[in-house]
CSV table of C-alpha atoms in Angstrom, one decimal:
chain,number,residue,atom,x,y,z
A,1,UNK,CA,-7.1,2.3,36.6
A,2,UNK,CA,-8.1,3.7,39.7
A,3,UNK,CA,-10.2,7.0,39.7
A,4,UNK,CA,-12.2,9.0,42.2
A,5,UNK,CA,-15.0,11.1,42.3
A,6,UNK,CA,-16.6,13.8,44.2
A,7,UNK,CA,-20.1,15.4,44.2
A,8,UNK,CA,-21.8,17.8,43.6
A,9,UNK,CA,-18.8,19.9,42.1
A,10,UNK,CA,-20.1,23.4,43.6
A,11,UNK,CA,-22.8,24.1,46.7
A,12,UNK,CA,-24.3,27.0,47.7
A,13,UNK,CA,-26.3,26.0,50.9
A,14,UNK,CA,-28.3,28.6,53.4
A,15,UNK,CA,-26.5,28.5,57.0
A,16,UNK,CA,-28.6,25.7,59.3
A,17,UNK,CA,-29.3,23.5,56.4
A,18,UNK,CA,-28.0,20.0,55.8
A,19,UNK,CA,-25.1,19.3,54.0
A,20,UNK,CA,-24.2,15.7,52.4
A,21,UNK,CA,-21.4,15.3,50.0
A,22,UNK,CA,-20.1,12.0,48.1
A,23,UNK,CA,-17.0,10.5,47.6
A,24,UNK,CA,-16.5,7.5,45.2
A,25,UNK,CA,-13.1,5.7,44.2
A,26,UNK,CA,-13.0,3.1,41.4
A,27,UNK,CA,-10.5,0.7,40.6
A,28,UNK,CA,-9.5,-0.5,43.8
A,29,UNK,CA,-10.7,-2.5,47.0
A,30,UNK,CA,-10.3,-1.8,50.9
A,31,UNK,CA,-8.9,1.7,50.3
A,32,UNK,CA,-8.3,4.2,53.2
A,33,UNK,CA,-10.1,7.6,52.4
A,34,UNK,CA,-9.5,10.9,53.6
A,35,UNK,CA,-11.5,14.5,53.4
A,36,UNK,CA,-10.1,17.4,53.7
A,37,UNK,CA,-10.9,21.1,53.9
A,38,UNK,CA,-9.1,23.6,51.9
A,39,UNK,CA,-10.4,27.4,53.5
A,40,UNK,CA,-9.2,30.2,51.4
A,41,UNK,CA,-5.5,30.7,53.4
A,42,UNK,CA,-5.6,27.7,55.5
A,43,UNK,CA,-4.0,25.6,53.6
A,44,UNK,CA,-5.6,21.4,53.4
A,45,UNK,CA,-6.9,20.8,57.1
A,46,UNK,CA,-7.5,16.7,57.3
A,47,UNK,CA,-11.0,16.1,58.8
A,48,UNK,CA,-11.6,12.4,59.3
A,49,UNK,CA,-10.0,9.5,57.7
A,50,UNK,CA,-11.4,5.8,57.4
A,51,UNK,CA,-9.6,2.6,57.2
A,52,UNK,CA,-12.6,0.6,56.7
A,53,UNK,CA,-16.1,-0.1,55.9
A,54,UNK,CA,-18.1,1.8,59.3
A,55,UNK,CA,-14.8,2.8,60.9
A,56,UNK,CA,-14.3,6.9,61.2
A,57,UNK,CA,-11.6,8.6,62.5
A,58,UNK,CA,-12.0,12.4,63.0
A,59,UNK,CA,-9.1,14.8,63.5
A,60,UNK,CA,-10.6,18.1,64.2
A,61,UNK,CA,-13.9,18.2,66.3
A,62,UNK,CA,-16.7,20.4,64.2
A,63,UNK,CA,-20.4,19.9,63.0
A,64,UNK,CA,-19.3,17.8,60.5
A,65,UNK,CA,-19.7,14.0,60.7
A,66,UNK,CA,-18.5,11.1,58.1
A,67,UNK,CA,-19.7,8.0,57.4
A,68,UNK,CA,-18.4,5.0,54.8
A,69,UNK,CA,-21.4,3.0,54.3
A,70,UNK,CA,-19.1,1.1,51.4
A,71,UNK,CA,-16.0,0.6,50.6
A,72,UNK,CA,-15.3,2.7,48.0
A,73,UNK,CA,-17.9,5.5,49.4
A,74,UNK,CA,-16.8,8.1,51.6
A,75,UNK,CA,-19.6,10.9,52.9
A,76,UNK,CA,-19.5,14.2,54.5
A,77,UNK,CA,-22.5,15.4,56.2
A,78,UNK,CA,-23.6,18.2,58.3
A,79,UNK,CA,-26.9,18.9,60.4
A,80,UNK,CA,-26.5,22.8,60.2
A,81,UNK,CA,-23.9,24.1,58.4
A,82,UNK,CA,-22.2,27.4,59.2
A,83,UNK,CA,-20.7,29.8,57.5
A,84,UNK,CA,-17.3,28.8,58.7
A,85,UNK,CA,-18.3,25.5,56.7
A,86,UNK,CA,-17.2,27.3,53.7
A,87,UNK,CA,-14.6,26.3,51.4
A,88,UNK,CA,-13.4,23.7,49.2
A,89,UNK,CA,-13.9,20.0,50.2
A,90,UNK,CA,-11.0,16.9,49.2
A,91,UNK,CA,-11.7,13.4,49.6
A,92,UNK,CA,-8.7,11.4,49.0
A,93,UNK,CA,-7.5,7.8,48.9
A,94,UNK,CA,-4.4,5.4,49.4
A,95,UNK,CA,-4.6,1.9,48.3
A,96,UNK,CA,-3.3,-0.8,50.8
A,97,UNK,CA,-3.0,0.1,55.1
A,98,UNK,CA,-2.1,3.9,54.6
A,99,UNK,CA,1.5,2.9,55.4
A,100,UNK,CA,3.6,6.4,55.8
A,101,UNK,CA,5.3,5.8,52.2
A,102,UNK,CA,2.3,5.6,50.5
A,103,UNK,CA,0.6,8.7,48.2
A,104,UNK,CA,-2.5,9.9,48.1
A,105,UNK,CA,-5.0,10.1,45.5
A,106,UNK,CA,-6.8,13.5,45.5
A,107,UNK,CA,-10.4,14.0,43.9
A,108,UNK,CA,-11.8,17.1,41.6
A,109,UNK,CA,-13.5,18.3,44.8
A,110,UNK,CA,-16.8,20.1,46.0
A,111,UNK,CA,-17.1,24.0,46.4
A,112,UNK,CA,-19.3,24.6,49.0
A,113,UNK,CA,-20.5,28.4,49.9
A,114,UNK,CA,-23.0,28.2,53.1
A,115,UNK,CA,-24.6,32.1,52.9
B,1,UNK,CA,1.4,19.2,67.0
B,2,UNK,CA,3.2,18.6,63.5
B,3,UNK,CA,3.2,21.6,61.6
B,4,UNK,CA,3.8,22.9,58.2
B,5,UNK,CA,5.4,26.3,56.7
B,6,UNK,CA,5.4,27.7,53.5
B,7,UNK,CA,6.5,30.7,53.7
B,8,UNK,CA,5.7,32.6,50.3
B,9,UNK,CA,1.7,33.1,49.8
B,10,UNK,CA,2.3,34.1,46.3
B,11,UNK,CA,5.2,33.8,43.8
B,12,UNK,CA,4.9,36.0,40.6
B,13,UNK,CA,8.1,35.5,38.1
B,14,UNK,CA,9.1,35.7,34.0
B,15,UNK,CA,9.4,32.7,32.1
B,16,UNK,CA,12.9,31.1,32.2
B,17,UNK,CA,13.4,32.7,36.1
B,18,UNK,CA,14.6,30.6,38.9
B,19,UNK,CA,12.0,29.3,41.0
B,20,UNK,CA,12.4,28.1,44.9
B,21,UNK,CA,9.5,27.4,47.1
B,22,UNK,CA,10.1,27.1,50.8
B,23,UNK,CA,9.0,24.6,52.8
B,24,UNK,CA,9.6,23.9,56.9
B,25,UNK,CA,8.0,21.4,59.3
B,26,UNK,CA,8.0,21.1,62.8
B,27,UNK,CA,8.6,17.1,64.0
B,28,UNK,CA,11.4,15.8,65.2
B,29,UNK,CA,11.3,12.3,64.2
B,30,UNK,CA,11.2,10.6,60.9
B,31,UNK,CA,9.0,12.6,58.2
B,32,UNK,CA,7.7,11.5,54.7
B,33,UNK,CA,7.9,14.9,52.5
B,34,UNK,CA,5.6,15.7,49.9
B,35,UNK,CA,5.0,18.1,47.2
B,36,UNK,CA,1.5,18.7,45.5
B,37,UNK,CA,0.6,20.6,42.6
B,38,UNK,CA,-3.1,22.2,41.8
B,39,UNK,CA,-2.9,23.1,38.3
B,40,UNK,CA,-6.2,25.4,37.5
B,41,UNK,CA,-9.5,23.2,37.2
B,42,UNK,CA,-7.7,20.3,37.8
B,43,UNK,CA,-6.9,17.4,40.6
B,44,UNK,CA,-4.3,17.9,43.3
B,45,UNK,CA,-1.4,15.6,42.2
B,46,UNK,CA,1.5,14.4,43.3
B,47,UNK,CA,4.8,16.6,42.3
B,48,UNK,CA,7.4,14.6,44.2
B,49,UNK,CA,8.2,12.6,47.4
B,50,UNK,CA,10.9,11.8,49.6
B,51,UNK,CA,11.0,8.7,52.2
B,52,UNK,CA,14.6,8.1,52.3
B,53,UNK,CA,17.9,8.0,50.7
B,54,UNK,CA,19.2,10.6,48.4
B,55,UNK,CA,18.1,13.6,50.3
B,56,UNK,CA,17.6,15.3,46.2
B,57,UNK,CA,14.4,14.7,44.9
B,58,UNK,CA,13.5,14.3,41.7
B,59,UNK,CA,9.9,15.0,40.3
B,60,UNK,CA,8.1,15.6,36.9
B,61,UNK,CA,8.4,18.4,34.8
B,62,UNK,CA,11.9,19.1,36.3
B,63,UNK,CA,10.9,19.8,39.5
B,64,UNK,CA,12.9,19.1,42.7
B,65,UNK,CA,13.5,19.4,46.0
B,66,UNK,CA,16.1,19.1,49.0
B,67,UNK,CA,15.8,17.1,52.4
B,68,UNK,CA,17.4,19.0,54.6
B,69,UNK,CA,17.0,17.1,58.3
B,70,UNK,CA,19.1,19.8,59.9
B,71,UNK,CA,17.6,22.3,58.9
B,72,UNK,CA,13.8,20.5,58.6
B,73,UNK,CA,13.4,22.1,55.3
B,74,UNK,CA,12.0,20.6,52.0
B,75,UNK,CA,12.4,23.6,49.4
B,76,UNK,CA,10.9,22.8,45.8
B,77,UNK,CA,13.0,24.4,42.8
B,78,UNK,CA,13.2,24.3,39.3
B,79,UNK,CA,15.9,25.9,37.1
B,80,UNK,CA,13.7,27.9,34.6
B,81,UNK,CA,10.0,27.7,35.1
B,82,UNK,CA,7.5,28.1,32.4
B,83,UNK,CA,4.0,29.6,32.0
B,84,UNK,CA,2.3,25.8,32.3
B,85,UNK,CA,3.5,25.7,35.9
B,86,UNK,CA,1.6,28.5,36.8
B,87,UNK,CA,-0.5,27.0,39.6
B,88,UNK,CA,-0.7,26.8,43.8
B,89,UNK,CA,2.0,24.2,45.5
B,90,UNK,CA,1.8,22.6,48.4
B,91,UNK,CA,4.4,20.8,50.7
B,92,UNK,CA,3.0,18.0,53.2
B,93,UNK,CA,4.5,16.3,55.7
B,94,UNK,CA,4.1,12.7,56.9
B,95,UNK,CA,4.8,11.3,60.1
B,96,UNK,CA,4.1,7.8,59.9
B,97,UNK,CA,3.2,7.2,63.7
B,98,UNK,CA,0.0,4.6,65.3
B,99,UNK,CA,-2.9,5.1,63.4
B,100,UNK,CA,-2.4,8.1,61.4
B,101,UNK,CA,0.0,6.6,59.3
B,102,UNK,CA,-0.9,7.8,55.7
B,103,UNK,CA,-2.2,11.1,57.4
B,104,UNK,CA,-1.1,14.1,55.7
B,105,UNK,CA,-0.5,18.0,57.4
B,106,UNK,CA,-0.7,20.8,54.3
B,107,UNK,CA,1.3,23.8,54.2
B,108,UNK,CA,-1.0,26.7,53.2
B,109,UNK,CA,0.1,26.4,49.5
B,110,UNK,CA,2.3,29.2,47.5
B,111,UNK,CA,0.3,30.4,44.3
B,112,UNK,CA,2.8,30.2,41.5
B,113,UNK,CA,2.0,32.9,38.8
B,114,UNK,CA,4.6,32.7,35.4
B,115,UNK,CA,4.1,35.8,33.3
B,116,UNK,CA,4.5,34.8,29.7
């Protein structure tokens, strides 16, 4: 069975340091994979998606950068985090093209506090 | 832009009550619906879905929830809700267009509290 992981769980990071967190799925090839943002009262904000080994789409423009250097590995990194960087982080995956009838697969996810 | 409204931040009722969570999207074309669950300390998961057909969804643990195009609503329910389903939903929408197929838009989630 398919299964997907996130880490580190929970982050507390000074604002202007780095930030690099890890996405891993299991049980399946060629996925697309997503992260997401979850800010207290925001709601899920998608922040890049990848449909492919090297290929990164973002959706909202920020400090943050992605990269898949696998297929089944997803990464979010940052140069200098803010403080607006803070909140709960969702990688996610869909097997097959990300066709609009297909589900996504959420992970546990990371809590990240930048003070 | 797509958008997504749920438009109760917090929910607090008795065991066996009535529950309905609402949910309204802004697109005017064809939308994929979704409902996620976030059970404390665990995953997001999948509650229910609609793509097409009968506009009354069904999910698990007697959840479901009404298409209704007119209106571009998706409200969850469930006839009498228990202490387990004490938790934070979330409707998403879907819009299946170019390249973001498979891209999801979040409501802000409604915390669901179930007093015992």
């Amino acid at each position: 069975s398919q299964t997907i992981h996130q880490w580190p769980a929970t982050l507390v990071q000074p604002v202007g340091s780095p930030l690099s967190l890890e996405c891993t799925v299991e049980g399946t090839s060629n996925p697309n994979l997503y992260w997401y943002r979850q800010a207290a009262g925001r709601g899920l904000q998608l922040l890049f998606y990848s449909v492919g080994i090297g290929q990164i789409s973002s959706e909202v423009p920020q400090n943050l950068s992605a990269s898949r250097p696998q297929d089944r590995q997803f990464i979010l990194s940052s140069k200098k985090l803010l403080l607006s960087d803070s909140g709960f982080y969702l990688c996610a995956w869909i097997a097959g093209r990300g066709g609009s009838e297909e589900t996504q697969y959420f992970g546990p996810g990371t809590r990240l506090l930048v003070l | 832009a797509q958008s997504v409204s749920q438009h109760n931040h917090h929910v607090i009722l008795s065991e066996a009550a009535s529950l309905e969570l609402g949910c309204n999207y802004s697109y005017g074309g064809t939308v994929n619906l979704f409902w996620y669950v976030q059970y404390p300390g665990q995953h997001l998961q999948l509650l229910l879905k609609y793509f097409s057909g009968d506009p009354l969804v069904k999910g698990i643990k007697g959840f479901e929830a009404e298409f209704i195009k007119s209106k571009f609503s998706f409200n969850l329910r469930k006839p009498s809700v228990q202490w387990s389903d004490t938790a934070e939903y979330f409707c998403a929408v879907n819009a299946g267009y170019g390249g973001s197929q498979g891209n999801l838009i979040f409501g802000k989630g409604t915390k669901l509290s179930v007093k015992p």
